[in-house]
PDB file of C-alpha atoms in Angstrom:
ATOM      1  CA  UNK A   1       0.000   0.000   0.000  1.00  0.00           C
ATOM      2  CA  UNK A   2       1.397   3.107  -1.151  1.00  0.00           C
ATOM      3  CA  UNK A   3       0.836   6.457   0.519  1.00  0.00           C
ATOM      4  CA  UNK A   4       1.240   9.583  -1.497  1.00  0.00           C
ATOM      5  CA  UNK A   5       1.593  13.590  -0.100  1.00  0.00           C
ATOM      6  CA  UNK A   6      -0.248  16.085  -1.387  1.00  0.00           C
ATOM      7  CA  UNK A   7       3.285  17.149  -2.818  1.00  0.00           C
ATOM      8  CA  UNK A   8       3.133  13.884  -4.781  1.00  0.00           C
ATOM      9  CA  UNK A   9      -0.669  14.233  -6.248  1.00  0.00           C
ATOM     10  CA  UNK A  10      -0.202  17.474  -7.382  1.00  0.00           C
ATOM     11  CA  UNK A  11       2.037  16.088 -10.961  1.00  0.00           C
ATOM     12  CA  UNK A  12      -1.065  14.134 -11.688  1.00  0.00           C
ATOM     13  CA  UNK A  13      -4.344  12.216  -9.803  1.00  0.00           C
ATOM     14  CA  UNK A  14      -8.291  12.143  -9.588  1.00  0.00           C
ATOM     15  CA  UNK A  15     -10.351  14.624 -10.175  1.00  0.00           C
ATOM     16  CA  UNK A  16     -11.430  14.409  -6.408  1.00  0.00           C
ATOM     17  CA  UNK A  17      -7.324  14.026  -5.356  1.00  0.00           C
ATOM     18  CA  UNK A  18      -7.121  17.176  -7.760  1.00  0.00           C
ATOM     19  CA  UNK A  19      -9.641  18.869  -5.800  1.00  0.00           C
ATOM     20  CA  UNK A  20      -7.874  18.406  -2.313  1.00  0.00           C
ATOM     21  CA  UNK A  21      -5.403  19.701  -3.118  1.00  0.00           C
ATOM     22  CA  UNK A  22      -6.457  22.638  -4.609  1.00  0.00           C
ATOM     23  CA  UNK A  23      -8.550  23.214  -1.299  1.00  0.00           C
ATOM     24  CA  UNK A  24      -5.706  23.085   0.368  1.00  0.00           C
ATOM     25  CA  UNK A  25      -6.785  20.483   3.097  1.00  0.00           C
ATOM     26  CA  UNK A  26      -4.465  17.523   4.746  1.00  0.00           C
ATOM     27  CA  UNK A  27      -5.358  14.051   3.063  1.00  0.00           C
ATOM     28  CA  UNK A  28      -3.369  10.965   2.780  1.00  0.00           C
ATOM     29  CA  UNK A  29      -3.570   8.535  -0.237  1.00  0.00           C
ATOM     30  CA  UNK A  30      -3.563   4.932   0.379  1.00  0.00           C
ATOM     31  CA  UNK A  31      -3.486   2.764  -2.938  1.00  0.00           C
ATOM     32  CA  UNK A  32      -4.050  -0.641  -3.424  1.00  0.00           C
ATOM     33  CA  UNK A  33      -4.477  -3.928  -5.939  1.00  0.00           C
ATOM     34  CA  UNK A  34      -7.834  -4.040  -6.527  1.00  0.00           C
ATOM     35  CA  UNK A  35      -9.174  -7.734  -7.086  1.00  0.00           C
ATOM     36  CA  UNK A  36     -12.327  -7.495  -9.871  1.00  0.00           C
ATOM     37  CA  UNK A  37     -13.346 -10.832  -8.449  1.00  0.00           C
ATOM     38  CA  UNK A  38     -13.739  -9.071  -4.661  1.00  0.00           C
ATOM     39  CA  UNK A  39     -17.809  -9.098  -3.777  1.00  0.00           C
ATOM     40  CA  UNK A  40     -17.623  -5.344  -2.077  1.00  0.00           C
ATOM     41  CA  UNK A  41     -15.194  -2.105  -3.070  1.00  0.00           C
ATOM     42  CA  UNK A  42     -15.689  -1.002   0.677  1.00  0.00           C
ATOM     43  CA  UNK A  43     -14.261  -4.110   2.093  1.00  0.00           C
ATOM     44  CA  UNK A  44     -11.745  -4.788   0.291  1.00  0.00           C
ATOM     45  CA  UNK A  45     -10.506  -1.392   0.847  1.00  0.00           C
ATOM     46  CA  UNK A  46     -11.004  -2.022   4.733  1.00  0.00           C
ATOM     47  CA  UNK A  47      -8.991  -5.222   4.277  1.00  0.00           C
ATOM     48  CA  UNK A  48      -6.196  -4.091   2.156  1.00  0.00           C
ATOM     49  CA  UNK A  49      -5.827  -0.519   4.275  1.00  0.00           C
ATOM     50  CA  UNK A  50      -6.301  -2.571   7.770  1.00  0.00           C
ATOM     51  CA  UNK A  51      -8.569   0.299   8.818  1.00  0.00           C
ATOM     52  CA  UNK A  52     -12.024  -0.714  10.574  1.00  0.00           C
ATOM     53  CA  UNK A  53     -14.925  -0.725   8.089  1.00  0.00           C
ATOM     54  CA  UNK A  54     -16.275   1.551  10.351  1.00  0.00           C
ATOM     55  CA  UNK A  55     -13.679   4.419   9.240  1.00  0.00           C
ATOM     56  CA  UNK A  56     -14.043   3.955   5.341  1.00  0.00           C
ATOM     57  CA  UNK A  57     -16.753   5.059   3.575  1.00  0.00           C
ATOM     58  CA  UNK A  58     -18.867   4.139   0.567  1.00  0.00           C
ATOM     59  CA  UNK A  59     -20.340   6.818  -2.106  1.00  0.00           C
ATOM     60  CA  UNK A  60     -23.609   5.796  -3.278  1.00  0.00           C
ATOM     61  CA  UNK A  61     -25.786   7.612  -5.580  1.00  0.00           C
ATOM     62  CA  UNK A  62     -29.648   7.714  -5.186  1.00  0.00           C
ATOM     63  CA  UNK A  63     -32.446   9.222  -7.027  1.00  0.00           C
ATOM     64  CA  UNK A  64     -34.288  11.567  -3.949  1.00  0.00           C
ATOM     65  CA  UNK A  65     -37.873  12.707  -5.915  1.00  0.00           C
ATOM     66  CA  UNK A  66     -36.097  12.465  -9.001  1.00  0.00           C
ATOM     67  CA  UNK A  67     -32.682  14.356  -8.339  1.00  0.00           C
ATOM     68  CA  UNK A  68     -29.451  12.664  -7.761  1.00  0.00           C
ATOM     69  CA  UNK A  69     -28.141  12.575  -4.448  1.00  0.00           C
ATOM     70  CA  UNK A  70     -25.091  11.674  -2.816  1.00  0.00           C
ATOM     71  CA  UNK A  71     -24.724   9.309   0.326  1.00  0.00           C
ATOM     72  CA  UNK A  72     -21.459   8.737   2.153  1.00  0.00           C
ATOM     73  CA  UNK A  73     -21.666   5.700   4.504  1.00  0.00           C
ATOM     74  CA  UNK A  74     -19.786   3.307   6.441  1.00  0.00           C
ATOM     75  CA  UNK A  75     -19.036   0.448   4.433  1.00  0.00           C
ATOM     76  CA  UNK A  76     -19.846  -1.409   7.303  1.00  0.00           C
ATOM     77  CA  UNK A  77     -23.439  -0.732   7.208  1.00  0.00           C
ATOM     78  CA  UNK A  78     -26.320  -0.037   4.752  1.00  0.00           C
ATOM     79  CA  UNK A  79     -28.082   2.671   3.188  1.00  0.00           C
ATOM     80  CA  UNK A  80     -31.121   3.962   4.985  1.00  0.00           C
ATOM     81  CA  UNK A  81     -32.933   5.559   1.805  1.00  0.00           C
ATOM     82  CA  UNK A  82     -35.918   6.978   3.782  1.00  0.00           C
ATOM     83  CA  UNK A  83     -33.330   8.774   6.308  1.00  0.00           C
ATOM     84  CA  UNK A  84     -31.672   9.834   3.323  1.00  0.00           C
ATOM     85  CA  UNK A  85     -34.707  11.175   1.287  1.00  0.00           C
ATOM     86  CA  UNK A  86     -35.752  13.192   4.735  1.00  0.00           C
ATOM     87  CA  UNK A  87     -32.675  14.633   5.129  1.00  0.00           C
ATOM     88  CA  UNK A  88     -32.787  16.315   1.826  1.00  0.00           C
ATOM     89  CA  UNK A  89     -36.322  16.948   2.604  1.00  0.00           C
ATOM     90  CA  UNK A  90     -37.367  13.982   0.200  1.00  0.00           C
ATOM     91  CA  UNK A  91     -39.740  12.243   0.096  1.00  0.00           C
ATOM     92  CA  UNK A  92     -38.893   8.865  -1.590  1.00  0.00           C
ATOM     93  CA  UNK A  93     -35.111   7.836  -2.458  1.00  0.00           C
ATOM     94  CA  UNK A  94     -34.103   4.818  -4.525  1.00  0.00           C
ATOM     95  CA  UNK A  95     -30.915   3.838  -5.685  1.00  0.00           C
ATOM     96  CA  UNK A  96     -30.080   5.396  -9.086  1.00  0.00           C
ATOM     97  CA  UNK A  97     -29.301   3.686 -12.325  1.00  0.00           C
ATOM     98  CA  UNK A  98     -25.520   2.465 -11.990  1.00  0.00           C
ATOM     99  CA  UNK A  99     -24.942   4.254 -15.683  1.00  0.00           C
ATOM    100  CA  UNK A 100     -26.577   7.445 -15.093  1.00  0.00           C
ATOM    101  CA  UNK A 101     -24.646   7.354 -11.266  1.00  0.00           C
ATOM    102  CA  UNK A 102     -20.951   7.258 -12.951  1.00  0.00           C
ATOM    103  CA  UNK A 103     -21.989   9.697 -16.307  1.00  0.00           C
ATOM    104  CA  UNK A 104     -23.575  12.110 -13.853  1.00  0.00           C
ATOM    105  CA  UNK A 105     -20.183  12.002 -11.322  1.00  0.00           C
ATOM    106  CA  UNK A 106     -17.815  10.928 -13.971  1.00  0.00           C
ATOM    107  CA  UNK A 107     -16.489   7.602 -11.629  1.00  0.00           C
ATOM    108  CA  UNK A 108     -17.188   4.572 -12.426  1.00  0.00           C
ATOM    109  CA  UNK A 109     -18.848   1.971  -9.654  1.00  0.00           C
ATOM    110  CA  UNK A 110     -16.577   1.187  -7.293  1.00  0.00           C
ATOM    111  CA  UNK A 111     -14.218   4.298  -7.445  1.00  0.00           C
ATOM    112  CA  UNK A 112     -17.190   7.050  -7.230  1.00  0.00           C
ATOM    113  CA  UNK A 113     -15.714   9.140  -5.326  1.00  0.00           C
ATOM    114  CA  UNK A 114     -17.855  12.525  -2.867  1.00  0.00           C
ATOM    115  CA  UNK A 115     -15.129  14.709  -4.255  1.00  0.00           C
ATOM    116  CA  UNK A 116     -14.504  15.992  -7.283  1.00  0.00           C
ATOM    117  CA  UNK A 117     -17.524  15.012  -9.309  1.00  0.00           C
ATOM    118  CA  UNK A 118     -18.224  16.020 -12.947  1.00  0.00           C
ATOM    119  CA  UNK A 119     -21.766  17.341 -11.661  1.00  0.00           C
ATOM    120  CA  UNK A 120     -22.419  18.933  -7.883  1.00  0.00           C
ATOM    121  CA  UNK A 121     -24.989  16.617  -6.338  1.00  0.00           C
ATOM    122  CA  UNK A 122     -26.657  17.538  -3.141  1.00  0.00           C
ATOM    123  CA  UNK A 123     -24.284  14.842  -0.459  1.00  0.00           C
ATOM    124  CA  UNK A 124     -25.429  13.431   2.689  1.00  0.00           C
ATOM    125  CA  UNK A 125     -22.477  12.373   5.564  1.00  0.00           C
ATOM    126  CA  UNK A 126     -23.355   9.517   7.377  1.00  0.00           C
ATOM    127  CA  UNK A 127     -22.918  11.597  10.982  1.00  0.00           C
ATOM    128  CA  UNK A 128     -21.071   8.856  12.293  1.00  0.00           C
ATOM    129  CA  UNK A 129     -18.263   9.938  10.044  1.00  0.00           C
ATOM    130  CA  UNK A 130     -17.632  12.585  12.895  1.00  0.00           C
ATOM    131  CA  UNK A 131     -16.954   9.874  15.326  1.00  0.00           C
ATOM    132  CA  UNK A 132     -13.762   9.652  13.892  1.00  0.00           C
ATOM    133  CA  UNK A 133     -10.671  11.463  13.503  1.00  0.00           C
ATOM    134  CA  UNK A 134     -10.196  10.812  10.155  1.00  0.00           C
ATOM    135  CA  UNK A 135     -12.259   8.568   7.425  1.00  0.00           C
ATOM    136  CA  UNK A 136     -11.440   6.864   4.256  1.00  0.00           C
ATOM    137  CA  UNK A 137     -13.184   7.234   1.079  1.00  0.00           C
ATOM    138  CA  UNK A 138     -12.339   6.842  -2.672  1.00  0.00           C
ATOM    139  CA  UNK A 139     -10.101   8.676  -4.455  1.00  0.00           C
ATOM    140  CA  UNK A 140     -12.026   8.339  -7.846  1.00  0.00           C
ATOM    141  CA  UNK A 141     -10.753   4.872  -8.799  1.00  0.00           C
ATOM    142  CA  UNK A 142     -11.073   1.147  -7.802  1.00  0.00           C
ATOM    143  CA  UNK A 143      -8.139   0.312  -5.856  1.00  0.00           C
ATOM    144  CA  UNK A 144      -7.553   4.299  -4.455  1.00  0.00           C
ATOM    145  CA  UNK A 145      -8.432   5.920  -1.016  1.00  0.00           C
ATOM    146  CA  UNK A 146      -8.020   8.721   0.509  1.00  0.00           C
ATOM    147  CA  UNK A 147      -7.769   9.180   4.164  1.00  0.00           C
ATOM    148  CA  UNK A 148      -8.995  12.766   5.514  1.00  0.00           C
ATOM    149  CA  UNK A 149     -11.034  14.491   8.498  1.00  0.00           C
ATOM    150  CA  UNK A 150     -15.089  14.459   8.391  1.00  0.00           C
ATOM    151  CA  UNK A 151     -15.070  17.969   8.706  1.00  0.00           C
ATOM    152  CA  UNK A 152     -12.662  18.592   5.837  1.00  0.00           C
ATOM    153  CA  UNK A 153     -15.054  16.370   3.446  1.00  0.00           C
ATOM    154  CA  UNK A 154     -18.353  17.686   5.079  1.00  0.00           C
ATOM    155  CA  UNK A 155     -17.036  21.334   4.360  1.00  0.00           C
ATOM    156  CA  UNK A 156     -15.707  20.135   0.500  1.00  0.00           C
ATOM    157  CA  UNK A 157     -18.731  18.563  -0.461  1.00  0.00           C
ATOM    158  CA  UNK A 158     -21.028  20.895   1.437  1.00  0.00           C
ATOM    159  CA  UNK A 159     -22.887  18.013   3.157  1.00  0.00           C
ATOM    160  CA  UNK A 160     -25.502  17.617   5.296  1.00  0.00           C
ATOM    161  CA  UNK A 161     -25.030  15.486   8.073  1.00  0.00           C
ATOM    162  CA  UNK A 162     -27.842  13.033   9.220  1.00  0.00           C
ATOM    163  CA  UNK A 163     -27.893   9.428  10.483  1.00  0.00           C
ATOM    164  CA  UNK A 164     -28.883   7.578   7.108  1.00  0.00           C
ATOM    165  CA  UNK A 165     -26.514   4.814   8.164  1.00  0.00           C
ATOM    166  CA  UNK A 166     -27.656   1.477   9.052  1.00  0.00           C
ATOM    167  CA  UNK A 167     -24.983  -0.917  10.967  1.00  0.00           C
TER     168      UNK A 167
END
């Protein structure tokens, strides 16, 4: 596992390693060998890191009323969709079309990443994320985390955050 300074990412990266560093924030970059045959991103990345499933965080893309929204959640748990449609004062949220999720963020499933997204979507934090010192989610690409505080990605992403977490 390779870890990269923002020094480092700023010859070349993600959009969303791109964007930290243009923000100006502390992040670390933790890289990996992603295995295709692996039955969830979010695990593996738990495994490969060693970090607790609790501290890395899946992206998921819904449709809220028929807008696009953004949930960040421990990988360790599931989506609630009706916390998540109230907390962007929704009504109904379902997960989106896997297609229309990466050409709307410009990631493709498994590396869609809260940062740096082709298209600003409205983004719901799990609040649990502020449990934690710091939290892992992907860089923009299967097989690439990065590692930085709940406040920083709250703030970056302009996210509300609401318990639409499920453990």
């Amino acid at each position: 596992m390779a870890k990269k300074s923002k020094k480092q990412q700023q010859s070349g990266g993600t959009p969303a390693t791109v964007a930290l560093t243009a923000a100006g924030v502390d992040f670390t970059v933790h890289a990996y060998d992603h295995d295709p045959n692996h039955s969830s991103y979010g695990e593996e990345a738990a495994e490969a890191m060693g970090v607790s499933p609790d501290r890395v965080f899946k992206t998921l893309v819904a449709d809220v009323d028929g807008s696009l929204t953004v949930a960040v959640v421990p990988v360790a748990g599931t989506l609630d969709l009706k916390a998540l449609a109230s907390a962007v004062g929704g009504k109904r949220a379902a997960m989106a079309d896997p297609t229309l999720a990466e050409r709307t963020t410009g990631y493709v499933r498994g590396g869609i990443s809260p940062l740096g997204q082709r298209k600003k979507l409205p983004t719901v934090l799990d609040d649990s994320a502020t449990t934690h010192a710091t939290i892992c989610v992907s860089a923009g690409r299967r097989g690439l985390e990065v590692e930085l505080s709940p406040s920083d990605l709250a703030t970056l992403t302009q996210a509300v955050l609401a318990p639409i977490g499920r453990g």
